[in-house]
CSV table of C-alpha atoms and ligand atoms in Angstrom, one decimal:
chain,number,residue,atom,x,y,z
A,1226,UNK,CA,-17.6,-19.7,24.3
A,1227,UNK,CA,-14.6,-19.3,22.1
A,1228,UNK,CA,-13.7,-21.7,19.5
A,1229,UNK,CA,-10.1,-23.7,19.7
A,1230,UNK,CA,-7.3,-22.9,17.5
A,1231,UNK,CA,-7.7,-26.0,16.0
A,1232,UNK,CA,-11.2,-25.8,15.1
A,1233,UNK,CA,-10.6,-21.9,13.7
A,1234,UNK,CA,-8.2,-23.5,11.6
A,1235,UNK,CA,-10.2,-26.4,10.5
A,1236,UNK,CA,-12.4,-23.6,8.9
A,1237,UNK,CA,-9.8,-21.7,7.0
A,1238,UNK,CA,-9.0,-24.9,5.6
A,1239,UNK,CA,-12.1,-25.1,3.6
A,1240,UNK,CA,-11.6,-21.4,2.2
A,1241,UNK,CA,-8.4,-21.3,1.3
A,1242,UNK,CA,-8.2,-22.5,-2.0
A,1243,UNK,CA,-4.9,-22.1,-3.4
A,1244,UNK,CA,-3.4,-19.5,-1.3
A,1245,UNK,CA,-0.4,-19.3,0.3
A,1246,UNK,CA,-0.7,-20.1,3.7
A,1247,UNK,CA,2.2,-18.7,6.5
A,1248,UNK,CA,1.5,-19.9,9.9
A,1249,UNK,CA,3.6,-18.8,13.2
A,1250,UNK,CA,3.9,-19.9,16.6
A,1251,UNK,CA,0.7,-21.7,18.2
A,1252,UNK,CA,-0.8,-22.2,14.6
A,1253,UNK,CA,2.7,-23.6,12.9
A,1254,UNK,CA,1.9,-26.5,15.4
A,1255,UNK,CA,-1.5,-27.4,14.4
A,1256,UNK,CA,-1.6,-26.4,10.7
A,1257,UNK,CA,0.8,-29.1,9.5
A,1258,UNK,CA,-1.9,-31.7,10.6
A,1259,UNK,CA,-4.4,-30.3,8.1
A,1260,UNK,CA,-2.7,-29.7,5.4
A,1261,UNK,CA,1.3,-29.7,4.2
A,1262,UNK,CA,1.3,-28.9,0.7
A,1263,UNK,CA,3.9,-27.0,-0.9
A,1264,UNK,CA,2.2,-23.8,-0.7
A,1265,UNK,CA,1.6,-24.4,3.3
A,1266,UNK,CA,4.8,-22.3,5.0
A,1267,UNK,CA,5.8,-23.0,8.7
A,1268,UNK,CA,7.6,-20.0,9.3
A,1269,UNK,CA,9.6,-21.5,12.1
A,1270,UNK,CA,12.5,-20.2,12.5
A,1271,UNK,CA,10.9,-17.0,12.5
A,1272,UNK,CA,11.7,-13.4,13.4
A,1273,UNK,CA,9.2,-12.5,15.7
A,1274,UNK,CA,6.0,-10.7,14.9
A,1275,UNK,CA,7.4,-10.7,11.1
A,1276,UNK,CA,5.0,-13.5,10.2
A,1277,UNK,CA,2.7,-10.2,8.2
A,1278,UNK,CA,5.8,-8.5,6.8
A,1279,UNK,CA,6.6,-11.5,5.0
A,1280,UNK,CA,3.2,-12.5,3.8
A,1281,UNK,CA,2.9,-8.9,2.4
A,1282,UNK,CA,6.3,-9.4,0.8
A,1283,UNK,CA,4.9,-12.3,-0.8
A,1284,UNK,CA,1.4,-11.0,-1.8
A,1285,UNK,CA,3.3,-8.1,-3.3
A,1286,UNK,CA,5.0,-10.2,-5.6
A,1287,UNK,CA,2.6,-12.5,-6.8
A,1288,UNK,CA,-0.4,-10.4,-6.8
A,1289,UNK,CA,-2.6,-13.3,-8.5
A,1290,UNK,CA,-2.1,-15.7,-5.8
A,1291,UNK,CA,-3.3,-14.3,-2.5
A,1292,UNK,CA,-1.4,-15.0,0.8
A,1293,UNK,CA,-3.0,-15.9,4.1
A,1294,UNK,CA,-0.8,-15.0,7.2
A,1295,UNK,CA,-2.1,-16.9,10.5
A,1296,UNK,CA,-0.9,-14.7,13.0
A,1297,UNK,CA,-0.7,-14.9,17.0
A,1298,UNK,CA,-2.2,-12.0,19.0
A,1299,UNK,CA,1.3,-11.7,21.3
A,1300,UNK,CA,3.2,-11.4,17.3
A,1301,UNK,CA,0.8,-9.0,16.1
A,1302,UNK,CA,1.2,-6.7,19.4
A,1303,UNK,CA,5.5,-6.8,18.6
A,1304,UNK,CA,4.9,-5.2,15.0
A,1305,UNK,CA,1.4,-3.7,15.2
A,1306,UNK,CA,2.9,-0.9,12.8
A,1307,UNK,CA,2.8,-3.8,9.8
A,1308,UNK,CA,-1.0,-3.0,9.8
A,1309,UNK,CA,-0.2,0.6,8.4
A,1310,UNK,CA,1.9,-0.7,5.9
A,1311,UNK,CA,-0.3,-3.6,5.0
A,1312,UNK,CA,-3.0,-0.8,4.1
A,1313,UNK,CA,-0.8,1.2,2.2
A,1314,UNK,CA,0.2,-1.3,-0.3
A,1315,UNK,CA,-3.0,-2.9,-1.2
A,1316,UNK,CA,-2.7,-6.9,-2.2
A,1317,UNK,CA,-4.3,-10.0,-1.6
A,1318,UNK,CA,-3.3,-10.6,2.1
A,1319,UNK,CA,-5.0,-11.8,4.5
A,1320,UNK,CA,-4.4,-11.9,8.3
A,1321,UNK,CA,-5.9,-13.5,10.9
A,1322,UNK,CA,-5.2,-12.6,14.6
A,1323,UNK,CA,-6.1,-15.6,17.2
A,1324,UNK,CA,-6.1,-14.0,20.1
A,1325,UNK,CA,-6.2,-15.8,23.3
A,1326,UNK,CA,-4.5,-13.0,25.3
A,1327,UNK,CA,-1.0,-15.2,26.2
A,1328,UNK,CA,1.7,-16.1,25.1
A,1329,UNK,CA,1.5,-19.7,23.9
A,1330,UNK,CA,4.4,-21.3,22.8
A,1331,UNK,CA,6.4,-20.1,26.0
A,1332,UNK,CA,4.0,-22.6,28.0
A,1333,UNK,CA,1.3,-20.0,28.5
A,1334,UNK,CA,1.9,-16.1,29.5
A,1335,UNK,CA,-0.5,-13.1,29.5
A,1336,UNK,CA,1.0,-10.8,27.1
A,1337,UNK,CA,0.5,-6.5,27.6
A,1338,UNK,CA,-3.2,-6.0,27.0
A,1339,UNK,CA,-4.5,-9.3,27.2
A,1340,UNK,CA,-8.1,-8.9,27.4
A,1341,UNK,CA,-8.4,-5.0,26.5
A,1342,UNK,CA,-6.9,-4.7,22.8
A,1343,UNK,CA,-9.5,-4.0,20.2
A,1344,UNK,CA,-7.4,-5.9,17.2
A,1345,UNK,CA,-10.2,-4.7,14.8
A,1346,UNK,CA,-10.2,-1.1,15.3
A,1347,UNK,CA,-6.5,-1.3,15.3
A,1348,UNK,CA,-6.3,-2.5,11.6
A,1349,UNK,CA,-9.5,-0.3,10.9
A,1350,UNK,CA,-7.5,2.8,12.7
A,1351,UNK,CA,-4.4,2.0,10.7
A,1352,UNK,CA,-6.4,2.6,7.4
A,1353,UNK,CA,-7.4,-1.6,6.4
A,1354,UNK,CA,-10.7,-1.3,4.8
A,1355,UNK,CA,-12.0,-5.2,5.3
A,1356,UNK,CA,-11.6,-5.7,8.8
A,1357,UNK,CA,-13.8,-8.6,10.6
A,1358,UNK,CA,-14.2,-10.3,14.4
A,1359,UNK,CA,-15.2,-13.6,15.2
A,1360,UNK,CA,-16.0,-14.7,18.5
A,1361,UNK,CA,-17.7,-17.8,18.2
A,1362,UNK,CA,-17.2,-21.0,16.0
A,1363,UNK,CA,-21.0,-21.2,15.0
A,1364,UNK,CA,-19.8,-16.9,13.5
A,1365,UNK,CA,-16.9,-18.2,12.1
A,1366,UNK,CA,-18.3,-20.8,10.1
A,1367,UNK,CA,-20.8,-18.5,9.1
A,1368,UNK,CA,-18.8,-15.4,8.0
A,1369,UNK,CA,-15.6,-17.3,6.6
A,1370,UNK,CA,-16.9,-17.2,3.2
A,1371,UNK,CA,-17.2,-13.8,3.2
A,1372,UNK,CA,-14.2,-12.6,5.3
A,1373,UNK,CA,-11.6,-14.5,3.0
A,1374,UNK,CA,-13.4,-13.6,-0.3
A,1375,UNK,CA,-10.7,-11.3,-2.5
A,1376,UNK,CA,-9.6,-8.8,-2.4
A,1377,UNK,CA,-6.9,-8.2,0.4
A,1378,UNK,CA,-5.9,-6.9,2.2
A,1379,UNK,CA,-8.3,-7.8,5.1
A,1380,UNK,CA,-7.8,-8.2,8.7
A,1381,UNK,CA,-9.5,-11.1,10.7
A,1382,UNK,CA,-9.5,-11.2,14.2
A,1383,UNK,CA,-10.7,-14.9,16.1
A,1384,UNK,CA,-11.1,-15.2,19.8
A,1385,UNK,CA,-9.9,-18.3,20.4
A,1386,UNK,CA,-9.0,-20.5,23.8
A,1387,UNK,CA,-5.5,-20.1,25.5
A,1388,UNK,CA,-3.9,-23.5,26.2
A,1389,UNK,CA,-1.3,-23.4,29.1
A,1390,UNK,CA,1.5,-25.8,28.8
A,1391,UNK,CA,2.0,-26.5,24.9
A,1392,UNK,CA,5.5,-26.9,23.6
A,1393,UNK,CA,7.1,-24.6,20.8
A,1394,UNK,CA,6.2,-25.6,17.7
A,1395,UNK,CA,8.6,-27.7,15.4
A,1396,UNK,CA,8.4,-26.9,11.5
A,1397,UNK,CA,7.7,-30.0,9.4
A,1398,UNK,CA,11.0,-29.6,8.0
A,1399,UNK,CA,13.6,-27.5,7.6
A,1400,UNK,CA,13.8,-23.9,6.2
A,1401,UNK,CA,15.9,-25.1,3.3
A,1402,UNK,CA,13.3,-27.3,2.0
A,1403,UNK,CA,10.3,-24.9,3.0
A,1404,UNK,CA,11.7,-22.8,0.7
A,1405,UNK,CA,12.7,-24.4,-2.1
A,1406,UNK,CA,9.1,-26.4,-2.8
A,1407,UNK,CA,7.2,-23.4,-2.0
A,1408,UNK,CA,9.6,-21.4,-5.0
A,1409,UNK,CA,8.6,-24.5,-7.6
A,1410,UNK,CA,5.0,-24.3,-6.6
A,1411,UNK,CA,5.3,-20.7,-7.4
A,1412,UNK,CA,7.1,-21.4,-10.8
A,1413,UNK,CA,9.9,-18.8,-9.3
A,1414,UNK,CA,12.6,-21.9,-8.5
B,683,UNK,CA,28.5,11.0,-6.3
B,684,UNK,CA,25.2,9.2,-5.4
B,685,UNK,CA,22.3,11.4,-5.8
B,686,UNK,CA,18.5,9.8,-6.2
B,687,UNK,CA,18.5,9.7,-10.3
B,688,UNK,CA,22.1,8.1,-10.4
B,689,UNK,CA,20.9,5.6,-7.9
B,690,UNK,CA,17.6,4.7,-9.2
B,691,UNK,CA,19.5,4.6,-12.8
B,692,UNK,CA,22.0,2.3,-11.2
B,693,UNK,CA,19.5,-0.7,-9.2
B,694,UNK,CA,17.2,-0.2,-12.2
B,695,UNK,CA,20.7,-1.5,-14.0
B,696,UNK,CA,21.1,-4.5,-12.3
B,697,UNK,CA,17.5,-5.7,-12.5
B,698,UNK,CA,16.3,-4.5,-8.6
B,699,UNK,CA,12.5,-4.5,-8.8
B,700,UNK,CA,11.6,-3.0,-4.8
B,701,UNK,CA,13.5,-1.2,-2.5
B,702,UNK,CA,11.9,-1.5,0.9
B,703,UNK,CA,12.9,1.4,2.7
B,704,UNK,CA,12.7,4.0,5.6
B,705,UNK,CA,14.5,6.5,4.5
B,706,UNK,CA,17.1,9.3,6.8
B,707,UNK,CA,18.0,12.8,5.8
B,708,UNK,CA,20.6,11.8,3.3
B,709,UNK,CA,18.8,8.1,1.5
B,710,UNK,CA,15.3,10.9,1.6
B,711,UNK,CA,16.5,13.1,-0.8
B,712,UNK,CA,16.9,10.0,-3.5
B,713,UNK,CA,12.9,9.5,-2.9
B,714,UNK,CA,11.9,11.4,-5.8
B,715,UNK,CA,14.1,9.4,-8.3
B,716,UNK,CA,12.7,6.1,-6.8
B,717,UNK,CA,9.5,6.7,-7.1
B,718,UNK,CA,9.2,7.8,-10.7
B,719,UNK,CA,11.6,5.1,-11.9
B,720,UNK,CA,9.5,3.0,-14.2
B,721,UNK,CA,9.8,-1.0,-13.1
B,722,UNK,CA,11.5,0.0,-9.6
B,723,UNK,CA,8.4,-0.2,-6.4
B,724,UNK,CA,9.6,2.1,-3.4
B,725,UNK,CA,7.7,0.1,-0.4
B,726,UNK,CA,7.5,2.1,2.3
B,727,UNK,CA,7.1,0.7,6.0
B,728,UNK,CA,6.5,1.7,9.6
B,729,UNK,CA,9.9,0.1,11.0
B,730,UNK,CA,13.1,-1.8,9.6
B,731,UNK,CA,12.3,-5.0,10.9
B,732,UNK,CA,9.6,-5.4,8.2
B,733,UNK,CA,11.7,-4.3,5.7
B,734,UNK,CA,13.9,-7.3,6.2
B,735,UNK,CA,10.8,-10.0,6.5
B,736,UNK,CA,8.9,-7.9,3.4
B,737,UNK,CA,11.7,-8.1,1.0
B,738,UNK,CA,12.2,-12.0,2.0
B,739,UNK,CA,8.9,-12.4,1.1
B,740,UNK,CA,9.0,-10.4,-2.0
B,741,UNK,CA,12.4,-12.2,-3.2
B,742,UNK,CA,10.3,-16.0,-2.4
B,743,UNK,CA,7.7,-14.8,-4.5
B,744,UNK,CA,10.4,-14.3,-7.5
B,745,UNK,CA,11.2,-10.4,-7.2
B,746,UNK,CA,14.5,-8.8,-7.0
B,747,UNK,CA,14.6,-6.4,-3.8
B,748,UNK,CA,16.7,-4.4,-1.4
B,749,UNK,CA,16.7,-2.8,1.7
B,750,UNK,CA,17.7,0.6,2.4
B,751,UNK,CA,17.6,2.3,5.9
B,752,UNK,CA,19.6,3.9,8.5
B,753,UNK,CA,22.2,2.8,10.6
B,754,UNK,CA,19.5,3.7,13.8
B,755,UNK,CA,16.7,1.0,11.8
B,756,UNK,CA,19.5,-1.2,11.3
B,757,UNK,CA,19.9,-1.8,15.1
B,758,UNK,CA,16.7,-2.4,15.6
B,759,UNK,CA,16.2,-4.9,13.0
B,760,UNK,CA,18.6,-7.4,14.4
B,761,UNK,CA,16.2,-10.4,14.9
B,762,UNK,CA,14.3,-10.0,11.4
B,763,UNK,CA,17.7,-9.8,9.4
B,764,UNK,CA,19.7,-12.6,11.2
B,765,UNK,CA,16.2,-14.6,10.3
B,766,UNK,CA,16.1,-13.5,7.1
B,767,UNK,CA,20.3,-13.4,6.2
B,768,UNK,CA,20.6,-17.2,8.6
B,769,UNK,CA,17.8,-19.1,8.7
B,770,UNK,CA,16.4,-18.5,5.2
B,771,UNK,CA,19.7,-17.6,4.1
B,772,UNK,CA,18.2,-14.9,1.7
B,773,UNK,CA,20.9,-12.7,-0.3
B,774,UNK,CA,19.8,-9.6,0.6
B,775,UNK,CA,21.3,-6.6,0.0
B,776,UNK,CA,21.1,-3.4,1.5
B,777,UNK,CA,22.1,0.3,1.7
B,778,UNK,CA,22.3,1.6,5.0
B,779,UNK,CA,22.9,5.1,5.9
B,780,UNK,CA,25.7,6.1,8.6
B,781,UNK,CA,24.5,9.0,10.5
B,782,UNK,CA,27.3,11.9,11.3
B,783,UNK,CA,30.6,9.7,9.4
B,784,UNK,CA,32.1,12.3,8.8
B,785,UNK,CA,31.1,14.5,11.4
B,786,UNK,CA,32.7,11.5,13.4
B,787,UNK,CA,36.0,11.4,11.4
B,788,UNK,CA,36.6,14.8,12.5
B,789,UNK,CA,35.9,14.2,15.9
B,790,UNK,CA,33.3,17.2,15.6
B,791,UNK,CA,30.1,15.0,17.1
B,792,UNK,CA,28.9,12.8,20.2
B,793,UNK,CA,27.0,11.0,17.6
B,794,UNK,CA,27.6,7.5,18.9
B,795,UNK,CA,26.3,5.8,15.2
B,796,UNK,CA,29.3,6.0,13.3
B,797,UNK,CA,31.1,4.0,16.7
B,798,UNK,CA,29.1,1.0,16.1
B,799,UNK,CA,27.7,0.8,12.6
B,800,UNK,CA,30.8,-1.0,11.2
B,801,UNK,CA,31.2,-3.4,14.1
B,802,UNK,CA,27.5,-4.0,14.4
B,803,UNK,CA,27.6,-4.9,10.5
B,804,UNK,CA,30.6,-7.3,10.9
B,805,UNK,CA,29.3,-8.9,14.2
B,806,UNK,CA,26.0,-10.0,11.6
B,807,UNK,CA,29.0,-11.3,9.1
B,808,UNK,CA,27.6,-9.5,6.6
B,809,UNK,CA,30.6,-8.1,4.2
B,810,UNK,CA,30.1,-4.7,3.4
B,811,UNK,CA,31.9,-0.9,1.5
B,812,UNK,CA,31.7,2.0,2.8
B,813,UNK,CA,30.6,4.5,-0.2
B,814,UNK,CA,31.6,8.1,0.5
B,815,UNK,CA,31.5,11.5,-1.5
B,816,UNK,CA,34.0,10.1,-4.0
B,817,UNK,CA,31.7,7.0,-4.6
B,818,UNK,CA,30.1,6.5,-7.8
B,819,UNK,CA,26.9,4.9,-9.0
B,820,UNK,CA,28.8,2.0,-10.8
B,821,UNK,CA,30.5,1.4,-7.3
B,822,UNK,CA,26.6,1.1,-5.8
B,823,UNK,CA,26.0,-1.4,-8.8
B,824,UNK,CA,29.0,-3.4,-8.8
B,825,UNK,CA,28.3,-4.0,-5.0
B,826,UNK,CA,24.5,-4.9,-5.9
B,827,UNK,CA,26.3,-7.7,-8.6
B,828,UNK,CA,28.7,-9.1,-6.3
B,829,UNK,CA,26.0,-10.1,-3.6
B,830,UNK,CA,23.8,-11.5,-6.3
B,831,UNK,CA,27.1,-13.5,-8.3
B,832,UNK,CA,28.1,-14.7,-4.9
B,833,UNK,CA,24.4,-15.4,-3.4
B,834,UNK,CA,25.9,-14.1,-0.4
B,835,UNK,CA,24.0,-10.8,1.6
B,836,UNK,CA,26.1,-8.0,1.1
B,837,UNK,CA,25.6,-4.1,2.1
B,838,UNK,CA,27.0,-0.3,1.5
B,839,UNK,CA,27.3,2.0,4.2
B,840,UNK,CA,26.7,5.1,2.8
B,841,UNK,CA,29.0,7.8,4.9
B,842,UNK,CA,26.8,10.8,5.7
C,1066,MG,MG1,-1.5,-15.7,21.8
């Protein structure tokens, strides 16, 4: 049986240590409630699917610091291409695809492919090295340690329950702000 | 004239440390330069609309970069730069090639680029030059310092 998105998350919390972490969509709702430091980055207002452009962006820049990018399955399929690019600039990114085949945030849609997309071989195919799949809790909890051990950039992909219903996300507070703390906690403000 | 050492000679100037880039016939032929310019990272991705959201992660992290495409990638990038240029109000400046301007200005193409380049650019209210054959490298640079003075996303269309 999958695991929720909630509980996935409840397991990267223990392994994140000081990393940056960018969620989007379904996970920008949940995230918030485990932890809102200034290096945790709602990126809500987004541009869709960019969620791994910018955490690459980010990991470029600040190679010691490691950026973890919690990514949707339906914002992975609209820029699957940022998995090429994410293996030809090697940093310390990490993404994770939950997939749960829909579209979440827009109360619950199957998305193209739902069911049939291999999101591992994809990132292997498009040249990332560390590449892992989860597909129960009692795995996830197991392998965490290992799949978010530097260095990036490694792809992990969760099967996770789809919840019909939910509501689009709110950030925690606004871009402005989002912004500006995660710039001091970087010492870049 | 802009040719690739000129312009790498020209960002390196003004402190640029990536240009995030798909590059077109014309912007291609400055590849060379970029890449063997010492302090300057050419990031190459798959399509524009990571070039916006990279560089907006590389400029939170504390780096200096631009973006540099064609008009065709600028079309396509519409969501990732009004995020990046209005919601995290990033000043971001870019170079983006103009397919067939000139070709245009004669009336010698059915290249329909150079039709909506400029109004596409001012419909995003992002101010912009157009830099042509006469065009210099300190006009490139001066643009690049007037975005960052201002804080303000700026671009040159480069007429091609
Ligand atoms: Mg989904």
């Amino acid at each position: 049986m999958p695991m929720t998105q909630r509980q996935a998350l409840e397991v990267l919390l223990h392994h994140r240590t000081n990393r940056v972490v960018i969620t989007t969509m379904s996970s920008a709702g949940i995230w918030p409630q485990l932890s809102d430091t200034p290096l945790d980055f709602t990126y809500i207002p987004s541009a869709m699917g960019h969620g791994p452009s910018l955490g690459l962006g980010l990991a470029l820049a600040q190679p010691d610091r490691g950026v973890i990018v919690v990514n949707g399955d339906g914002c992975q399929l609209m820029s699957l291409g940022n998995l090429v690019t994410t293996a030809h600039h090697p940093a310390n990114l990490f993404v994770i695809i939950l997939d749960n085949g829909h579209y979440e945030v827009t109360g619950g849609q199957p998305h193209a492919g739902a069911g049939h997309v291999d999101y591992a071989a994809i990132a292997r195919g498009a040249g990332v090295q560390r590449v892992y799949s989860f597909t129960t809790l009692a795995d996830w909890v197991a392998g965490a340690s290992t799949a978010l051990a530097n260095p990036g950039p490694v792809v992990i992909h969760l099967l996770v329950d789809a919840l019909m219903g939910q509501k689009t996300p709110k950030p925690p507070r606004l871009m402005a702000e989002q912004i500006r703390r995660l710039r001091e906690a970087l010492g870049v403000a | 004239m802009l040719d690739g050492p000129s312009v790498a000679a020209a960002l390196k100037s003004c402190g640029v440390t990536h240009v995030v880039w798909i590059p077109d016939t014309e912007l291609g032929a400055w590849n060379a330069a970029l890449s063997a310019t010492d302090g300057l990272s050419l990031v190459r991705v798959c399509r524009e609309g990571e070039a916006f959201a990279l560089a907006a992660g590389l400029w939170l992290g504390g780096r200096k970069p631009i973006v540099a495409v064609q008009c065709t990638g600028f079309f396509e990038a519409g969501d990732a730069l009004r995020n990046v240029l209005f919601d995290m109000k990033i000043p971001l400046f870019m170079i983006v090639g103009v397919r067939s301007y000139y070709a245009h200005q004669q009336g010698a193409t059915p290249d329909t680029c150079p039709v909506f380049t400029e109004p596409i650019v001012s419909a995003w209210q992002i101010p912009y030059a157009v830099l042509d054959n006469r065009s210099s490298p300190d006009d490139l640079a001066n643009a690049y310092r007037h975005c960052q003075a201002e804080q303000r996303a700026r671009a040159v269309l480069i007429a091609e």
